[in-house]
Coordinates of C-alpha atoms and ligand atoms in Angstrom, one line a residue:
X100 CA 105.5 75.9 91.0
X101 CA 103.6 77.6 93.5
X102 CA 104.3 81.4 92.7
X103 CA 101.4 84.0 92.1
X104 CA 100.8 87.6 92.1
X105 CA 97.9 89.8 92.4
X106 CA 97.7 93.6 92.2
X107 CA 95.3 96.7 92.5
X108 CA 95.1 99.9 90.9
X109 CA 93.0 101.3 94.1
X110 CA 89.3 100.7 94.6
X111 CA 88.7 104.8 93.0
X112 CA 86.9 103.7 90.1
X113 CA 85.0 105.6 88.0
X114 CA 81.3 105.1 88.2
X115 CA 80.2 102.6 85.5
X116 CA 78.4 104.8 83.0
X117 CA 81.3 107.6 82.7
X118 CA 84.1 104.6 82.0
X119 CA 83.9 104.9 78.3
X120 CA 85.2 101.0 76.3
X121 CA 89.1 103.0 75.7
X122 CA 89.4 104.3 79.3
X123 CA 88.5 100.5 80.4
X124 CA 91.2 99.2 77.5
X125 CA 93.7 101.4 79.0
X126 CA 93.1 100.4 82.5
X127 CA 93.5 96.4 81.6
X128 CA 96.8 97.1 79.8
X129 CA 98.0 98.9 82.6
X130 CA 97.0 96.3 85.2
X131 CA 98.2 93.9 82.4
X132 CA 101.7 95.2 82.5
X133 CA 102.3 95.4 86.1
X134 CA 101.2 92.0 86.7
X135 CA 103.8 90.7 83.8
X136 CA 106.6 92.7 85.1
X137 CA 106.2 90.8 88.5
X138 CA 105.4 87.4 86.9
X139 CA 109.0 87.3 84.9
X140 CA 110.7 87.9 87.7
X141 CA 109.0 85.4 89.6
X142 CA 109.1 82.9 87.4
X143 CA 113.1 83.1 86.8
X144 CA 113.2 82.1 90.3
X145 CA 113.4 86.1 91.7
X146 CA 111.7 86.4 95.2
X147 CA 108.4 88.1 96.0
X148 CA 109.9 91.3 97.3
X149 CA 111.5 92.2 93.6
X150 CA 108.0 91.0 92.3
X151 CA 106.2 93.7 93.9
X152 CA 108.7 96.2 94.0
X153 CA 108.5 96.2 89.8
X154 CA 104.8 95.4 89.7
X155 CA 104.4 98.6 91.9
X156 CA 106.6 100.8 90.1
X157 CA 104.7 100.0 86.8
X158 CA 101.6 101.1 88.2
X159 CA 103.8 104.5 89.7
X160 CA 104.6 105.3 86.6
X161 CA 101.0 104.9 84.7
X162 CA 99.3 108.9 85.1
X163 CA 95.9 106.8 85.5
X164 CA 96.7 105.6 88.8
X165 CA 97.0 107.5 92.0
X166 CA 100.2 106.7 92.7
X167 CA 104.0 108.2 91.6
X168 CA 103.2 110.3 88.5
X169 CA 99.0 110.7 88.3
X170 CA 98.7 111.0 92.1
X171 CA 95.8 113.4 93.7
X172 CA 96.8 116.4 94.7
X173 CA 96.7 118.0 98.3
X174 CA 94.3 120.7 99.5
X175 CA 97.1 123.2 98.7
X176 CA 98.0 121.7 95.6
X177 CA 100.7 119.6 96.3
X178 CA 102.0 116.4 95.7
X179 CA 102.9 114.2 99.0
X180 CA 102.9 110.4 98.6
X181 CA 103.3 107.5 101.0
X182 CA 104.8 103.6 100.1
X183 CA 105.1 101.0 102.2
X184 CA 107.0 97.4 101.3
X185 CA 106.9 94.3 103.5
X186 CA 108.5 91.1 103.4
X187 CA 107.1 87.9 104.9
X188 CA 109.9 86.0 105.5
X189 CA 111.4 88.2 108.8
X190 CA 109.1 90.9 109.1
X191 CA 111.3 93.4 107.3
X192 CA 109.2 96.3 106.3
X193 CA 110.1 100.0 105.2
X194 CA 108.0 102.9 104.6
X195 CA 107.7 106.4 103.5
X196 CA 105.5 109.5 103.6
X197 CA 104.6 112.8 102.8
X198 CA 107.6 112.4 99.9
X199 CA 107.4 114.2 96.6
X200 CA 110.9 114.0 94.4
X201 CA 111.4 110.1 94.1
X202 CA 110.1 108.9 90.7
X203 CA 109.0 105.2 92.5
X204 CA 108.3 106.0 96.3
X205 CA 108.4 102.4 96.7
X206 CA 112.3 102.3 96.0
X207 CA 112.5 104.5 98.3
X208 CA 110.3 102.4 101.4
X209 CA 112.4 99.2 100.2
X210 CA 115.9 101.5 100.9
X211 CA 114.5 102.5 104.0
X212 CA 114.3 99.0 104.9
X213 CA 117.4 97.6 103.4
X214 CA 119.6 100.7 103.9
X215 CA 118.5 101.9 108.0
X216 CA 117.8 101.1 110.9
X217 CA 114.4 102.3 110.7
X218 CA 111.3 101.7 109.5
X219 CA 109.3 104.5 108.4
X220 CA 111.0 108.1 106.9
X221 CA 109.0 111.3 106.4
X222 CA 109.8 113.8 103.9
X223 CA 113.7 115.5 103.7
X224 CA 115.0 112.3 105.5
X225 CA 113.2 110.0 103.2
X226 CA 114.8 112.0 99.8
X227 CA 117.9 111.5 101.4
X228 CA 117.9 108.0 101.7
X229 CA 116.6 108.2 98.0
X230 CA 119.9 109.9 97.1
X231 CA 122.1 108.0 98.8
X232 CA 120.3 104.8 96.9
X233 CA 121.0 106.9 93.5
X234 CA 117.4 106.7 93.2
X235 CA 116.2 108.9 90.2
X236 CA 114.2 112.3 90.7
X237 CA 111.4 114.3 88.9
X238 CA 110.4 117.8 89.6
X239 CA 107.1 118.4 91.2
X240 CA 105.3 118.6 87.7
X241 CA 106.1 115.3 86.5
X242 CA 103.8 113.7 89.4
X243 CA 100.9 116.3 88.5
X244 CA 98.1 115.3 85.9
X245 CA 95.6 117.5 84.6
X246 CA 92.8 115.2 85.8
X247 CA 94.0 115.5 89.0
X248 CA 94.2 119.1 89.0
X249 CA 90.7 119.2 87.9
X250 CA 89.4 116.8 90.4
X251 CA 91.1 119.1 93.4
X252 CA 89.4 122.7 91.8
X253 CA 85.9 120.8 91.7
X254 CA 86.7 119.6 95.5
X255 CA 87.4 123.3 96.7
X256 CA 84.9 124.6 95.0
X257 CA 82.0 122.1 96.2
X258 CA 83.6 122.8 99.9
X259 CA 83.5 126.5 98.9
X260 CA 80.0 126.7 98.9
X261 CA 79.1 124.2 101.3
X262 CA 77.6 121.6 98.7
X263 CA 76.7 117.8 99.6
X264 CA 80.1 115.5 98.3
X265 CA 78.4 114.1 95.5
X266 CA 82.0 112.7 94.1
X267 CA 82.9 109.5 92.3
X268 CA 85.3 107.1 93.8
X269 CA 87.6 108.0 91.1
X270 CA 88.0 111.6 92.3
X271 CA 88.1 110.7 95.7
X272 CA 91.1 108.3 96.0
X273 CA 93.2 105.5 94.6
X274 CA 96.1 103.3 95.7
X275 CA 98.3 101.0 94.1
X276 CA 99.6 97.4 95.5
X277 CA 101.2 94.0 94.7
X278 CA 100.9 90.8 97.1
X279 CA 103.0 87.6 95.8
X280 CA 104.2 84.3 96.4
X281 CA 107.6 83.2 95.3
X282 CA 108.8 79.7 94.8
X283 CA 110.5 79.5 98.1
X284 CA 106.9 80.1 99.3
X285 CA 108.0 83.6 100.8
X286 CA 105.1 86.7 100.5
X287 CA 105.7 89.8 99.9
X288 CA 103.5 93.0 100.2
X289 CA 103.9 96.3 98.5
X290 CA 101.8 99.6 98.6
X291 CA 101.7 103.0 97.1
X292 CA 99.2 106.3 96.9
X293 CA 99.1 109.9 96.8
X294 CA 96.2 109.1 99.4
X295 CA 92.8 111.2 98.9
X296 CA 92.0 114.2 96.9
X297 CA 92.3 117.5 98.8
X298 CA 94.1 115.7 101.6
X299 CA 95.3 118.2 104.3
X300 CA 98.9 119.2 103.6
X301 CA 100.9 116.4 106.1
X302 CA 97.7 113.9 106.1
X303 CA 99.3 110.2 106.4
X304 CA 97.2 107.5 105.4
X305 CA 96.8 104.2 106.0
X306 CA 99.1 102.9 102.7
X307 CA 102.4 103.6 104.7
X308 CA 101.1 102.4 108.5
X309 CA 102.3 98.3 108.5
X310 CA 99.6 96.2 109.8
X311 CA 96.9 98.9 108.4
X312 CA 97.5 99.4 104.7
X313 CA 100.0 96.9 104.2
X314 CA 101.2 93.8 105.7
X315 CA 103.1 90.5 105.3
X316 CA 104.0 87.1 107.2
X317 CA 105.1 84.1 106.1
X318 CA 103.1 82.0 108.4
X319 CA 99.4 83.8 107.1
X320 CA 99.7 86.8 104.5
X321 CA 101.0 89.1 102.6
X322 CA 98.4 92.4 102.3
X323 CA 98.1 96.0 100.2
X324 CA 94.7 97.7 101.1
X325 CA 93.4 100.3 99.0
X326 CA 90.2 102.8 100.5
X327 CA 89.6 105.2 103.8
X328 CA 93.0 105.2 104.9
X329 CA 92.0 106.7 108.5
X330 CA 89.3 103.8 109.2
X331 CA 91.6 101.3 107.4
X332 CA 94.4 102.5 110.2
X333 CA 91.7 102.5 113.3
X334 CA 90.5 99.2 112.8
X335 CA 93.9 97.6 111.9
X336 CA 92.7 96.3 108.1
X337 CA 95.9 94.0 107.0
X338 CA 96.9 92.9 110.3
X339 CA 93.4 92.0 111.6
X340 CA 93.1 89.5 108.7
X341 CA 96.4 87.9 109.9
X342 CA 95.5 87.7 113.2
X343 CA 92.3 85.9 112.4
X344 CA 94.0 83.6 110.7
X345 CA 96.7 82.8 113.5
X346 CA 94.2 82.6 116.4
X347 CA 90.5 81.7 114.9
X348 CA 92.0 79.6 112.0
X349 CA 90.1 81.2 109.6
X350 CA 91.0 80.3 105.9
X351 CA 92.5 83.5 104.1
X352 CA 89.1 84.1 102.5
X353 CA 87.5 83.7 105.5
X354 CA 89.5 87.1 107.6
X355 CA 89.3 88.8 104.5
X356 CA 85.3 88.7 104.1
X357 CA 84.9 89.5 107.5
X358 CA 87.7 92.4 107.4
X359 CA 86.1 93.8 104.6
X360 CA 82.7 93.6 105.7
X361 CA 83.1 95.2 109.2
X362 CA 85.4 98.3 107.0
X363 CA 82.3 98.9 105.3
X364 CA 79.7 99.0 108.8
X365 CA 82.4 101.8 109.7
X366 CA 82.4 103.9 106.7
X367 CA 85.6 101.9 105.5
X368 CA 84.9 102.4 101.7
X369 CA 87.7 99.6 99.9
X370 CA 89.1 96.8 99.1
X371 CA 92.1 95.0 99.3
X372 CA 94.6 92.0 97.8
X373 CA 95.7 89.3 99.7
X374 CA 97.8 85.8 99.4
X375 CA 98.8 83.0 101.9
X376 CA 101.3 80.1 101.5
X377 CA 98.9 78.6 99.3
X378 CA 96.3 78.5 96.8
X379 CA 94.9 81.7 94.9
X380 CA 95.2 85.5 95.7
X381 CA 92.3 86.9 96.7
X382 CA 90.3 90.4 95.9
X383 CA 87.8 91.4 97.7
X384 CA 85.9 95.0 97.8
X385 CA 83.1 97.2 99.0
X386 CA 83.0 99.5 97.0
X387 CA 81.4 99.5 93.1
X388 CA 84.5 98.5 92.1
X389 CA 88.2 98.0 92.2
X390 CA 91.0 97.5 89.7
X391 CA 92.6 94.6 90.1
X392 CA 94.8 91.6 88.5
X393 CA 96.1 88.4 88.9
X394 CA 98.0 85.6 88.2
X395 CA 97.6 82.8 90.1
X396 CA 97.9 79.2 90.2
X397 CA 96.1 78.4 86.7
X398 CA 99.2 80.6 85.2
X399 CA 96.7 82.9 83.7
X400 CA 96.5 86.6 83.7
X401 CA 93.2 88.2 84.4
X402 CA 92.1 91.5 84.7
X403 CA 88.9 93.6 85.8
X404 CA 87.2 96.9 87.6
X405 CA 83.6 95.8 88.5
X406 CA 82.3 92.7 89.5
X407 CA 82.0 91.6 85.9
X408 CA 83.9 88.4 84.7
X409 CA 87.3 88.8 84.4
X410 CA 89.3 89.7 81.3
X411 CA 92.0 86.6 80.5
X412 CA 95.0 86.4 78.7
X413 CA 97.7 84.6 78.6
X414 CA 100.9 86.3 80.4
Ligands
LIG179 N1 94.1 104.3 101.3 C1 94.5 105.5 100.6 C2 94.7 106.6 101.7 O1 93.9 106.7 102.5 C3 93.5 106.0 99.6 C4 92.9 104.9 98.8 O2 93.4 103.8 98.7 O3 91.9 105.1 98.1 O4 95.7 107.3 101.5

């Protein structure tokens, strides 16, 4: 069978001598767990889009990563969160932002997309379409960490008094994503963050914006980008490695390398996941390092967060 998934927990690591042996165990279970609750459905035959919808809400639901419950908070101290889901097969997409009720913001993008006309909901009309889903809720303190609130008060007070940002990636930013291939050879992308630490109340990053954060088609890709959501959007990240493929036949790898690498000569800080029609997903970042997983076409499941070897177990 040709099926495979990949995911990332968003390229805001920690720097390597502050991630302690149990914050790195914790990570690669995490990682481990989304990747398995997209793998069983994909091996009983289920399509890529229910793949990355459970991957993605395994990684919402895990405080370490910036997305659902654990997301950064806003300059003002609140919680808004953008999702964005994309199916290869017709272009269907659906997206969300700004939201902060919906336990899984990606439900919520893939009932935009299944439920409306419409593509992309912003705040009271997204929770609607949440509630008419019977989507579940939380109250604003569920999404809200103590890390994260930590990580905003050392933010306002560096800006406070005018200091250089001396931040890790970690307390930065963060995303979450899934990319897969099902065995009718249909991709699927899926993407979710609370975007970047001390945002601006109503910032919208790039996670939400198809063909920037996330994209999928059939006949290339399927994409989730993690990193500077507003260079990510200006230089068109997911859809530009598409469209190298389509019109300078570059292999997957290929776009990828060259999308990544001109992100970075524009102060693009990232990475992202992608997968075509065939062969392995790929992973590629610019930044120190990204959390990331896969399961590809050696049926294996491997994990990791710098550039060291992967850690492999079976799924
Ligand atoms: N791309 C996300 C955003 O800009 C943040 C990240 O992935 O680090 O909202």
């Amino acid at each position: 069978m040709n099926i495979a998934i990949a995911i990332h927990g968003g390229a805001g690591t920690f720097r390597r001598e502050d991630m302690t042996e149990d914050m790195a165990k914790s990570y690669h279970e995490g990682l481990s767990k989304a990747l398995r609750a997209g793998w069983v459905l994909l091996q009983a035959g289920g399509s890529a889009l229910d793949a990355v919808t459970a991957a993605v809400c395994v990684l919402e639901d895990d405080p370490l990563f910036n997305a659902g419950r654990g997301s950064v908070l806003t300059d003002i101290g609140t919680t808004e969160m953008d999702a964005a889901i994309m199916a290869g097969e017709h272009r269907q997409a659906g997206a969300v932002a700004g939201i902060c009720g919906p336990r899984n913001p990606i439900r919520v993008a893939r009932s935009v997309m299944e439920t409306t006309p419409h593509l992309l909901l912003m705040g009271e009309g997204a929770h609607k379409v949440a509630r008419n889903a019977g989507h579940p809720f939380e109250s604003a303190e569920y999404f809200e960490t103590p890390s994260r609130r930590a990580a905003l008060q050392r933010e306002l007070a560096r800006r406070a008094a005018n200091a250089p940002d001396h931040r890790s990636d970690a307390d930065r930013h963060g995303t979450v994503g899934a990319v897969a291939r099902d065995a009718a050879n249909h991709l699927a992308a899926a993407t979710s963050t609370g975007g970047i630490t001390a945002k601006a109340a109503g910032r919208v990053g790039d996670t939400p914006i198809i063909g920037a954060g996330t994209f999928a088609d059939d006949i290339t890709c399927a994409v989730s980008c993690t990193g500077t959501g507003e260079v990510f959007i200006r230089y068109t990240a997911a859809a530009e490695i598409a469209a190298r493929m389509r019109y300078k036949d570059e292999s997957l790898e290929q776009a990828a390398e060259k999308v990544v690498a001109e992100l970075a000569r524009h102060g693009g800080d990232g990475g992202l996941i992608a997968i075509a029609s065939s062969g392995n997903p790929i992973m590629p970042f610019n930044t120190s390092g990204m959390y990331r997983g896969v399961i590809g076409t050696d049926g294996k499941l491997h994990t990791a967060i710098y550039s060291e070897p992967f850690e492999t177990a079976d799924p």
